[in-house]
CSV table of C-alpha atoms and ligand atoms in Angstrom, one decimal:
chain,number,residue,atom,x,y,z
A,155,UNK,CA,-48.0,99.2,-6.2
A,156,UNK,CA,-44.5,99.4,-5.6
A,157,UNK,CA,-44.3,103.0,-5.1
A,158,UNK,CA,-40.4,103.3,-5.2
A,159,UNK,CA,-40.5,102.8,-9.0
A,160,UNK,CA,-43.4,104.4,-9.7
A,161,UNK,CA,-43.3,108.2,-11.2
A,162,UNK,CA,-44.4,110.7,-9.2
A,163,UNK,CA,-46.8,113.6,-10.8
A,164,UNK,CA,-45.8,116.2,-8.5
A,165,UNK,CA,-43.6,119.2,-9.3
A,166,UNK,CA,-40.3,117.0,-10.3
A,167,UNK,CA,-38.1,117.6,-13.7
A,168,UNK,CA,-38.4,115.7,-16.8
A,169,UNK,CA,-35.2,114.6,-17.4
A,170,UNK,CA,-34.3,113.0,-20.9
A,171,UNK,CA,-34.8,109.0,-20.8
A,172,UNK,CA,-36.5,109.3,-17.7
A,173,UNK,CA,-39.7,110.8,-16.3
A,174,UNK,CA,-39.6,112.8,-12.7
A,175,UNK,CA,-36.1,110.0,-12.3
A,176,UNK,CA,-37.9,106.7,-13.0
A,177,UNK,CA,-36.9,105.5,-16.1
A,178,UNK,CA,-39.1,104.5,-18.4
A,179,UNK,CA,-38.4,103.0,-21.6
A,180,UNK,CA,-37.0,104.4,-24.2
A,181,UNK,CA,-38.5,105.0,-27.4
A,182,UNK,CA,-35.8,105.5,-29.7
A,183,UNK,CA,-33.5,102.8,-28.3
A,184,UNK,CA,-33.0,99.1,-29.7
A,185,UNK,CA,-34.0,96.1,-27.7
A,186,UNK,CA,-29.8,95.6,-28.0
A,187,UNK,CA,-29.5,99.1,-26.4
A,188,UNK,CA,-28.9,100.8,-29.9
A,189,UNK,CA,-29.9,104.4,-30.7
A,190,UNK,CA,-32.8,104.7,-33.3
A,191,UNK,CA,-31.5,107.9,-35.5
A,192,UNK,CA,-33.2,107.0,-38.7
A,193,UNK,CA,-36.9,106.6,-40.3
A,194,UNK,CA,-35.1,103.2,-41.4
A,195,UNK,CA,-34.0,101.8,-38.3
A,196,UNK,CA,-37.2,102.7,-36.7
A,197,UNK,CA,-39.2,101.2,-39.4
A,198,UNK,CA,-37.1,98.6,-40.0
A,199,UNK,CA,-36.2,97.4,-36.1
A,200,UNK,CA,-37.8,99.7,-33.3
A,201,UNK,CA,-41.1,99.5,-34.5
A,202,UNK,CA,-41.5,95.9,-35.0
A,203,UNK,CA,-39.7,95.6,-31.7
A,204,UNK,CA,-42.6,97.8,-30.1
A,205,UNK,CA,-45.3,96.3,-32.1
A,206,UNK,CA,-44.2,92.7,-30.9
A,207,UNK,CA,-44.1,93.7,-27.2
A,208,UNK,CA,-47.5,95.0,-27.2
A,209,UNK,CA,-48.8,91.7,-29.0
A,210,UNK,CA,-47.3,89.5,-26.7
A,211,UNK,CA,-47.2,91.6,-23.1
A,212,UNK,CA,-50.3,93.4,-23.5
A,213,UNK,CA,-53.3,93.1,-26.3
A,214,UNK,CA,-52.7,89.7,-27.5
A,215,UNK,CA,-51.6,88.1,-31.3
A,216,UNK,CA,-54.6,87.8,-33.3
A,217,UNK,CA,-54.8,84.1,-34.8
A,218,UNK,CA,-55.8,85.8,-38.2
A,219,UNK,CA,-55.7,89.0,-39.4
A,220,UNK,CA,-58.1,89.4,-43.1
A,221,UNK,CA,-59.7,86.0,-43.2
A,222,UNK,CA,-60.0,84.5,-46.2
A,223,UNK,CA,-63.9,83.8,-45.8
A,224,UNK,CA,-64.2,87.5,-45.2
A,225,UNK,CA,-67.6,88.9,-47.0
A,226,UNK,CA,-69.4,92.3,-47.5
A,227,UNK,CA,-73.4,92.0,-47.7
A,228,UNK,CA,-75.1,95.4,-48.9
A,229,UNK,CA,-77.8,95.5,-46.3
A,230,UNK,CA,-79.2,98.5,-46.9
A,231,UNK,CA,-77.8,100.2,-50.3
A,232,UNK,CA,-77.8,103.6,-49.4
A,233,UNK,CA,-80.9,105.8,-47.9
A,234,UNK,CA,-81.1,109.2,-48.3
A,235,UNK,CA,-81.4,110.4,-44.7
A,236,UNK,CA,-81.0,113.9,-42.8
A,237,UNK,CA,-83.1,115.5,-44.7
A,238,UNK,CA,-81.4,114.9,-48.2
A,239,UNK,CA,-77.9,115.6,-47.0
A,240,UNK,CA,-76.5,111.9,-46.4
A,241,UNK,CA,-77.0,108.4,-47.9
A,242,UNK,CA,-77.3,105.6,-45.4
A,243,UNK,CA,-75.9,102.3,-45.8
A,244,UNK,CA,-75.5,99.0,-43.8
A,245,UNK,CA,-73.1,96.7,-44.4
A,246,UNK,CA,-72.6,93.0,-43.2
A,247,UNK,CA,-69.2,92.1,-42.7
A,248,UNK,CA,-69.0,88.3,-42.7
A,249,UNK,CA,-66.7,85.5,-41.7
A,250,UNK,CA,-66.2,82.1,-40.4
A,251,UNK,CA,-63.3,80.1,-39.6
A,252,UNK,CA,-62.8,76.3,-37.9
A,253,UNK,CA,-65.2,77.3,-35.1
A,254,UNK,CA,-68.2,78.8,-36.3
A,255,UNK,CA,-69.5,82.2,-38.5
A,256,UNK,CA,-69.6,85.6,-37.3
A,257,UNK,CA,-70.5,89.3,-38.4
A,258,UNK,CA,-70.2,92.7,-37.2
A,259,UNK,CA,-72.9,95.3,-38.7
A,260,UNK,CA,-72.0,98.6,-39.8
A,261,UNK,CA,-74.1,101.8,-40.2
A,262,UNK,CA,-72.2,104.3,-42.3
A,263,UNK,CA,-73.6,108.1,-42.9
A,264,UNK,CA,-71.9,109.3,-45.7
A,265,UNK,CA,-72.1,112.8,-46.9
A,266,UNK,CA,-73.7,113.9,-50.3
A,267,UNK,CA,-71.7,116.8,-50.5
A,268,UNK,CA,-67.9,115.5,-50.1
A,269,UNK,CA,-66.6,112.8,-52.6
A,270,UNK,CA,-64.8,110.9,-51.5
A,271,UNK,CA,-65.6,112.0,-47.9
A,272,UNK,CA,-63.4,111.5,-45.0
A,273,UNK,CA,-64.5,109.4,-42.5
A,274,UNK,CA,-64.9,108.3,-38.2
A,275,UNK,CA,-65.0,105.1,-37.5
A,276,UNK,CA,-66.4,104.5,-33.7
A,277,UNK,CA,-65.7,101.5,-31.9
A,278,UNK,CA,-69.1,101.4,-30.0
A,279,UNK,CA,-68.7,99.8,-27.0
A,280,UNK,CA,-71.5,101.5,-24.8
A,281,UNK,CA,-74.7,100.1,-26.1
A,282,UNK,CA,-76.0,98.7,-29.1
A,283,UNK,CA,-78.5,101.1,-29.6
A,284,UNK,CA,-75.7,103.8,-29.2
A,285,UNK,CA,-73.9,102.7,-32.4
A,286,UNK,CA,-76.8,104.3,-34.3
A,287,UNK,CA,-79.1,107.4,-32.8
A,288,UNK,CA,-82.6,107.4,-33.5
A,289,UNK,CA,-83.8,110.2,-35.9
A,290,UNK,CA,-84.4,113.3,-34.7
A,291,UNK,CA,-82.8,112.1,-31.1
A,292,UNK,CA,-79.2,114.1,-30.2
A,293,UNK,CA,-76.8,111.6,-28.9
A,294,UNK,CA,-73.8,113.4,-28.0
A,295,UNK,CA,-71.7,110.7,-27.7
A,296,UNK,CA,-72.4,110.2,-31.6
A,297,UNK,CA,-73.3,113.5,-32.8
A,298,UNK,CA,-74.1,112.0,-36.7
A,299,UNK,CA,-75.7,115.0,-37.9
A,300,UNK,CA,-73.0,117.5,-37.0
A,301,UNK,CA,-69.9,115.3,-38.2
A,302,UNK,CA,-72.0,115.0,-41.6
A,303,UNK,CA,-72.6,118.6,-41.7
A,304,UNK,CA,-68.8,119.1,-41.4
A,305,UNK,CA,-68.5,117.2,-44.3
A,306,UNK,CA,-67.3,113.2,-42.4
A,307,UNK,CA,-68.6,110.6,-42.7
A,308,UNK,CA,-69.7,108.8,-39.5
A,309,UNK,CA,-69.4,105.3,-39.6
A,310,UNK,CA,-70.3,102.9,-36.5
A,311,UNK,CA,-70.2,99.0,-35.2
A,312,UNK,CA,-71.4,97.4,-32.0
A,313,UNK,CA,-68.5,95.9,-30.6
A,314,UNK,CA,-70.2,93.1,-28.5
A,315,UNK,CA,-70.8,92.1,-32.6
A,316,UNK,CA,-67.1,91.1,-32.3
A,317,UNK,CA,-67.0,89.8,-29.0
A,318,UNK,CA,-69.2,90.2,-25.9
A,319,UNK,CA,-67.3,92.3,-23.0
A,320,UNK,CA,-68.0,89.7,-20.3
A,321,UNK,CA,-65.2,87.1,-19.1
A,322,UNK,CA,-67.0,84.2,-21.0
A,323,UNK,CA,-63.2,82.1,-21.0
A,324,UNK,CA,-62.9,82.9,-24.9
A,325,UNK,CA,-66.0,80.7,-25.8
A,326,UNK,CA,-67.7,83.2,-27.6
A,327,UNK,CA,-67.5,86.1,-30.9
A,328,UNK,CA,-64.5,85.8,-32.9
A,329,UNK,CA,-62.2,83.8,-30.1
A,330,UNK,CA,-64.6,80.9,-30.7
A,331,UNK,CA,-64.6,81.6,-34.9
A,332,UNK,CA,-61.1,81.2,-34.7
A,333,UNK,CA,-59.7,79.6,-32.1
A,334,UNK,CA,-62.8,76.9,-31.1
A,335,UNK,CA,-61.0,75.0,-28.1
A,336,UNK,CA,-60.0,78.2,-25.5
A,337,UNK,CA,-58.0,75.1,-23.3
A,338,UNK,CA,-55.2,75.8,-26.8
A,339,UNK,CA,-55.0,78.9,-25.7
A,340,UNK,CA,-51.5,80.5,-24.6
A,341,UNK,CA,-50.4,83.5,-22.8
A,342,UNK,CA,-50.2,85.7,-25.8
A,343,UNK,CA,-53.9,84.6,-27.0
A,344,UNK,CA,-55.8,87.7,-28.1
A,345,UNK,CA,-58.0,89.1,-25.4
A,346,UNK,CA,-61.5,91.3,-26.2
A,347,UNK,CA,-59.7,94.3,-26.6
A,348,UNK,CA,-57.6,93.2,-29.6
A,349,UNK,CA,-60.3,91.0,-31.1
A,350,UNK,CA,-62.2,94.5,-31.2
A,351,UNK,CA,-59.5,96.5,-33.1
A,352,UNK,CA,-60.0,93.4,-35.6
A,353,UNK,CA,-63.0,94.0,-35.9
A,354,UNK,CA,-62.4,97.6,-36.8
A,355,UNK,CA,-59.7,97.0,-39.2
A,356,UNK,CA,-62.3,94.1,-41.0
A,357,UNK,CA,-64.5,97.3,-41.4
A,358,UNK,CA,-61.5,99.1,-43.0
A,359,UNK,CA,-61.3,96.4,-45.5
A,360,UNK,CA,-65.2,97.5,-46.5
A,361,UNK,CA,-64.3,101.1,-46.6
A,362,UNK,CA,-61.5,99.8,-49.2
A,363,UNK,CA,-64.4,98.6,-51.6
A,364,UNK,CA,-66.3,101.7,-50.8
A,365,UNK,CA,-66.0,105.0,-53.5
A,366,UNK,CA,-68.0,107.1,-51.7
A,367,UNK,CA,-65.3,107.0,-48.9
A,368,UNK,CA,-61.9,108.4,-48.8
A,369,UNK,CA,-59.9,105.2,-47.4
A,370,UNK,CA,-56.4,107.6,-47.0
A,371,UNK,CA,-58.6,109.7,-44.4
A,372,UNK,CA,-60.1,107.7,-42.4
A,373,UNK,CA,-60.2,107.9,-37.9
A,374,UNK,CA,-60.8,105.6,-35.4
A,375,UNK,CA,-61.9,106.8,-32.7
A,376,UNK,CA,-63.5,105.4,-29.4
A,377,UNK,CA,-64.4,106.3,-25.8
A,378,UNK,CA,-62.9,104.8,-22.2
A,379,UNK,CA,-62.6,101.0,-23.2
A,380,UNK,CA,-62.8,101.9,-26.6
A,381,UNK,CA,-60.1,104.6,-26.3
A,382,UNK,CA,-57.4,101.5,-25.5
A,383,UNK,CA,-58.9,99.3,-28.7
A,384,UNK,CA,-58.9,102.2,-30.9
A,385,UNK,CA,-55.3,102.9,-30.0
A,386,UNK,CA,-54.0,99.7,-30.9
A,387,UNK,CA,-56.0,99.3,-33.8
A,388,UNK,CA,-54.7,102.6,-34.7
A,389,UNK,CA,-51.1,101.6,-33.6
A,390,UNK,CA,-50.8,97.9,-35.5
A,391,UNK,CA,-53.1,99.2,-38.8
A,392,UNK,CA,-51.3,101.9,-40.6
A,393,UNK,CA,-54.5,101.8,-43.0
A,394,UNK,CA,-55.9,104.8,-40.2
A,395,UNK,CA,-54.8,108.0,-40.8
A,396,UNK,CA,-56.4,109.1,-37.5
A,397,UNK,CA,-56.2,107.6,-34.2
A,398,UNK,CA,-58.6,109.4,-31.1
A,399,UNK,CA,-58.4,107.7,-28.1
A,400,UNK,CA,-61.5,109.4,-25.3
A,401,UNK,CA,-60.6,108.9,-21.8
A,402,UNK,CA,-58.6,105.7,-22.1
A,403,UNK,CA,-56.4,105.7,-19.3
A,404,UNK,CA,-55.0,101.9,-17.5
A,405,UNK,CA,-53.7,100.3,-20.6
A,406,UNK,CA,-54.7,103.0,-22.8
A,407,UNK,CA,-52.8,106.2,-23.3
A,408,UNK,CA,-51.8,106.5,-19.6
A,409,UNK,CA,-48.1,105.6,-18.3
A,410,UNK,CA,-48.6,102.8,-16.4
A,411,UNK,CA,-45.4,103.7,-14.4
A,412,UNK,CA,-47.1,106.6,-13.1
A,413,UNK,CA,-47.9,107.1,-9.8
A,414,UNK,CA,-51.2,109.0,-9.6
A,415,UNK,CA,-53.0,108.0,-6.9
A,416,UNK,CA,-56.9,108.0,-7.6
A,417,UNK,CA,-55.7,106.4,-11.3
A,418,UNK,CA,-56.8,102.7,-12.2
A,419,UNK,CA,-53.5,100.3,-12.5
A,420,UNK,CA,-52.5,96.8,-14.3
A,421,UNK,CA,-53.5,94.5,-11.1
A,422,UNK,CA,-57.1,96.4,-11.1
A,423,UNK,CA,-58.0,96.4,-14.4
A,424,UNK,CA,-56.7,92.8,-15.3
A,425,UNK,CA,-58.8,91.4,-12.3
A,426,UNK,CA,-62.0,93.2,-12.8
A,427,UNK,CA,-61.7,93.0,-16.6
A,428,UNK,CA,-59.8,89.7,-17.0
A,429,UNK,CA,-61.0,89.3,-20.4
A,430,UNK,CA,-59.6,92.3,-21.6
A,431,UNK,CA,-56.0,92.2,-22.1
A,432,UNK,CA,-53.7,88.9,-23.1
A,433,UNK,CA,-52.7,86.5,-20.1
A,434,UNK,CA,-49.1,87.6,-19.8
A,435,UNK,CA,-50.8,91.5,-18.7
A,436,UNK,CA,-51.4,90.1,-15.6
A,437,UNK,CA,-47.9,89.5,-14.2
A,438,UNK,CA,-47.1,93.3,-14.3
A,439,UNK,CA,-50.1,94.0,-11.7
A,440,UNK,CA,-48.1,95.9,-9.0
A,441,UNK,CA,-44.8,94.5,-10.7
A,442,UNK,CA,-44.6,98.0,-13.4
A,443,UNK,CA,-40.8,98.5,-13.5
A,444,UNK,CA,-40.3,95.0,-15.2
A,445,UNK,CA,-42.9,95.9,-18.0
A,446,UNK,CA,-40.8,95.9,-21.0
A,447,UNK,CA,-43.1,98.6,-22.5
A,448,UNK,CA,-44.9,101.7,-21.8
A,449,UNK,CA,-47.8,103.0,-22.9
A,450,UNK,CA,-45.7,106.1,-24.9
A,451,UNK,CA,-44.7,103.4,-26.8
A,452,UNK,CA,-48.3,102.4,-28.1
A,453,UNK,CA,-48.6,106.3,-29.3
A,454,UNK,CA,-45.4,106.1,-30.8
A,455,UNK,CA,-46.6,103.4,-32.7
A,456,UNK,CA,-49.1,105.2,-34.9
A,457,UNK,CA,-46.7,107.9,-35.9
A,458,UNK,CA,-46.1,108.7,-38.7
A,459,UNK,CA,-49.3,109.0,-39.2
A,460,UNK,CA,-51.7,111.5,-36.7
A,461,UNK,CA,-52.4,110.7,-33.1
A,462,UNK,CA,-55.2,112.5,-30.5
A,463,UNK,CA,-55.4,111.2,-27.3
A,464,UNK,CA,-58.0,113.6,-24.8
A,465,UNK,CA,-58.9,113.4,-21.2
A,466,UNK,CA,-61.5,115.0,-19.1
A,467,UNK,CA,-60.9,117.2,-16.0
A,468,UNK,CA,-63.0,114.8,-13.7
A,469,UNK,CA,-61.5,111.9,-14.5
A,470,UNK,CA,-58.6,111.1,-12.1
A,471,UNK,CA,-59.3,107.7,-12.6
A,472,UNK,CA,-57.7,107.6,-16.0
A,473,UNK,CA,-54.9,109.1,-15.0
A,474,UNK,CA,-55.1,112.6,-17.1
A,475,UNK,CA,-51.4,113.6,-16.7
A,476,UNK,CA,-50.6,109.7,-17.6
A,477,UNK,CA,-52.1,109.9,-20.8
A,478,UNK,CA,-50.6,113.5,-21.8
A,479,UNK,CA,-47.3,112.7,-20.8
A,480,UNK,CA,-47.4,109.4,-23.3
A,481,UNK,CA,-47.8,111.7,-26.1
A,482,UNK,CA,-44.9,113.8,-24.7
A,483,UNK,CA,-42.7,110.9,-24.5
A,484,UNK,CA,-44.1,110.0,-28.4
A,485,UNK,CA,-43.3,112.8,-29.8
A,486,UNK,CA,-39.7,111.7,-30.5
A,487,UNK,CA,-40.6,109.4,-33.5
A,488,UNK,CA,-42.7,111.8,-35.3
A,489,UNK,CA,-39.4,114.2,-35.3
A,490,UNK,CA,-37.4,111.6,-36.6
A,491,UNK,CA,-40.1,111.7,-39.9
A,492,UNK,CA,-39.3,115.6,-39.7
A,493,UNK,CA,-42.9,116.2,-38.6
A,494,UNK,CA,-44.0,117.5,-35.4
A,495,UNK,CA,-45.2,115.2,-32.4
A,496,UNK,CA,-47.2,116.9,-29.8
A,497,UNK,CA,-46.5,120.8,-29.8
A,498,UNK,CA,-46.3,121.7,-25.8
A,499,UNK,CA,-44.6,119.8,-22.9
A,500,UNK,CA,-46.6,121.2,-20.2
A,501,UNK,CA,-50.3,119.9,-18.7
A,502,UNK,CA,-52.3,122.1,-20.4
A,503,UNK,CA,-55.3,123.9,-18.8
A,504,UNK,CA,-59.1,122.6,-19.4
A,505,UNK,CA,-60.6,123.9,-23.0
A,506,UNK,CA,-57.1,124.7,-24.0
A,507,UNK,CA,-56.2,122.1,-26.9
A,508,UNK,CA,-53.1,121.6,-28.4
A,509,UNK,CA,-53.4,121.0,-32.0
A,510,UNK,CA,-50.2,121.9,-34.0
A,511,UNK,CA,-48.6,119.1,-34.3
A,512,UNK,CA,-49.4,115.7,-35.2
A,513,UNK,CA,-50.4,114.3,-32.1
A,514,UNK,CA,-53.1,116.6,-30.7
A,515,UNK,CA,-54.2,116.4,-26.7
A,516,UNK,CA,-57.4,118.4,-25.3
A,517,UNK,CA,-58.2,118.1,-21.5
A,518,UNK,CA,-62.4,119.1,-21.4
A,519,UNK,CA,-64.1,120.0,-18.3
A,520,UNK,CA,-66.5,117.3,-16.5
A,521,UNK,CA,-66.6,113.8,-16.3
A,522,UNK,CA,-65.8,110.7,-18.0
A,523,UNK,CA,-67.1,110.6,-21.1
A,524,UNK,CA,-67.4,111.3,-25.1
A,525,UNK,CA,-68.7,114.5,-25.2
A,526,UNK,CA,-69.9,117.5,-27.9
A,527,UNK,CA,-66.3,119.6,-26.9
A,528,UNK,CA,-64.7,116.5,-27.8
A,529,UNK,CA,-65.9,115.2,-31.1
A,530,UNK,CA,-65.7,119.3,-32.1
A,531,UNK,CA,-62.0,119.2,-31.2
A,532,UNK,CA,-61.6,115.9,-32.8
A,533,UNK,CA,-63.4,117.3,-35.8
A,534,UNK,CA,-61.3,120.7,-35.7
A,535,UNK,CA,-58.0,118.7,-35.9
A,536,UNK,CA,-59.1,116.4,-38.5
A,537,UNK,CA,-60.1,119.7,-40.8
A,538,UNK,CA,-56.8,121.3,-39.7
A,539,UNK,CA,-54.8,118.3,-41.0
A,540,UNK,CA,-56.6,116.9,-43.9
A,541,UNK,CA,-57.5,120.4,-44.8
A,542,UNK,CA,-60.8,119.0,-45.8
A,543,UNK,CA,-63.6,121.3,-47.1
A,544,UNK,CA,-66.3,122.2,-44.2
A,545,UNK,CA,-69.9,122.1,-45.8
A,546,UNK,CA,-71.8,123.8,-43.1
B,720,LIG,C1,-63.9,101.2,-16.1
B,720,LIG,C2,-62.5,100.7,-16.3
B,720,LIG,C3,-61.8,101.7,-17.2
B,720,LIG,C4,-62.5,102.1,-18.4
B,720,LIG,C5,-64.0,102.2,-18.1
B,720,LIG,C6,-64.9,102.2,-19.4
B,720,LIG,O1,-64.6,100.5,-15.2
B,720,LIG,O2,-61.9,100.6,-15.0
B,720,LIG,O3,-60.5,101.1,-17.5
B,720,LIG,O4,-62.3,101.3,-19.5
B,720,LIG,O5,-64.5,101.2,-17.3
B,720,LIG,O6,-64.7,101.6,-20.4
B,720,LIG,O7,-65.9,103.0,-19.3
């Protein structure tokens, strides 16, 4: 790490452009060094700009986006389950392209009660069992009973389905569908996280076809690894109302220019996980002031729509005051819609959300993880915002 431009966490002012003096960059300003003063320009300029930079520095340009082979096969019709309070129903999303097929499956649990009901859409990237609890078994991490009884829908897909999280040099999931010979590959070639956001907005394009599910509310959420796909799928498909990053940290929600210590950084990540992130990631390992981006610039990217980013006491690792200060630095945009960004510029305290705004930021107690506090807080937002009607 070159610790002369890195931020430092402790005690100094934010000034504006700049965080505790390192400047990071900015938001509202034009690639050509032009301020951003209207929905327009931002729309129009700024957040292609962004969008662009994160496709080619960071995630990766998908070969395809909706491919045209792209099929929906009713697996399971729906099932009443929880005792007569939900339908279940499993989905088959297919496709195939010059490689070979693939297909991602999908449990959603969709509430009798609420039509059309709101939904969560979880990236599942812990196991494939943990994409779908067994009845009568809690599973924190997907608490289905409790977001049904609070009137969600809880939707969920494997995301090894997509692509399997081991550096397999692209010759597997959907890099081999779509792009069969990995030696064509070039330094803005997806990488696994973006070929999971695909993944999820391919589900999106179900929940389109689907009544029972109100496609103008509908999160994506997901945990640690999860937490950086479900950001930029939140970021580069406005079809997500909602976008919850858990715990996400080094090329998630946290600023990568900031120095905090025990935090995970660019050259770590991109060598344990080399499959992760597109080629051209790796030349900013311990070379963060040339990044032409910063991770306040991926939040901005979903505004104006709402954002929730949430880190856990324990968790140096992913840099808590890296990810909150990202949604600080966000805010900017969603003023320039007249909305609110992140209400509070201060590191809050642990259990002490902030939820006023449209970007919403909880730091829980304990380790890292997807926890109960979290999918309430997640769930309390979502109510707050959507003003949807709680059927407890
Ligand atoms: C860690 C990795 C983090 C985070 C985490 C997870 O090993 O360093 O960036 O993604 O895995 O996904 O649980």
């Amino acid at each position: 790490m070159k610790q002369k431009q890195m931020l430092r966490a402790s005690g100094l002012a934010l000034v504006a452009g700049s965080v505790w003096g390192v400047e990071l960059p900015d938001v509202l300003k034009t690639a050509d060094g032009k301020t951003v003063d209207s929905v327009t320009v931002w729309e129009s300029v700024r957040r292609p700009e962004i969008l662009e930079l994160f496709k080619t520095q960071e995630f990766g340009r998908n070969p395809v986006e909706r491919p045209a082979s792209l099929s929906f096969e009713a697996v399971e019709a729906g099932t009443e389950v929880l005792e007569g309070k939900a339908l279940r129903k499993r989905v088959n999303i297919r496709y195939s392209g010059p490689g070979c097929a693939g297909s991602i499956r999908v449990t959603a649990f969709i509430p009798k009660a609420v039509k059309p009901a709101p939904a969560f859409l979880l990236i599942c990237t812990m196991t494939e069992q943990g994409s779908e609890p067994a009845p009568g078994v809690k599973n924190p991490v997907w608490p289905v009973e409790e977001i049904v009884a609070r009137g969600y829908a809880a939707l969920s897909f494997f995301a090894g389905d997509v692509d399997p999280d081991t550096f397999d040099g692209f010759t597997n999931g959907a890099h081999s569908v779509f792009q069969p010979d990995p030696k064509a590959r070039t330094a803005d070639s997806w990488g696994t996280l973006a070929a999971w956001a695909w993944g999820a907005s391919r589900i999106m394009d179900w929940i389109e076809t689907e009544p029972l599910i109100d496609r103008t509310r509908v999160a994506v959420i997901g945990h640690s690894r999860g937490g950086k796909t479900a950001l930029w799928c939140g970021a580069s498909d406005t079809r997500f109302a909602l976008t919850i990053s858990n715990d996400s940290g080094c090329g998630g929600a946290k600023l990568n220019r900031m120095d905090l210590p025990k935090s995970e950084h660019i050259a770590r990540i991109t060598t344990a996980f080399p499959h992760w992130f597109c080629e051209n990631f790796k030349k900013y390992g311990d070379n963060e002031a040339v990044l032409p981006l910063d991770q306040h610039m991926l939040v901005a990217l979903v505004a104006p729509r709402l954002a929730y980013v949430a880190s856990a006491s324990e968790d140096a690792w992913a840099g808590q005051e890296g990810e909150f200060r990202s949604c600080v630095l966000a805010s900017p945009v969603w003023r320039l819609y007249g909305k609110k960004g992140l209400v509070g510029d201060t590191f809050p305290a642990v259990a002490k959300p902030l939820q006023e705004g449209c970007v919403g930021y909880h730091l829980r107690a304990g380790k890292h993880d997807l926890e109960r506090y979290d999918w309430d807080r997640y769930m309390d937002f979502a109510d707050k915002h959507w003003r949807s009607a709680s059927v407890h």
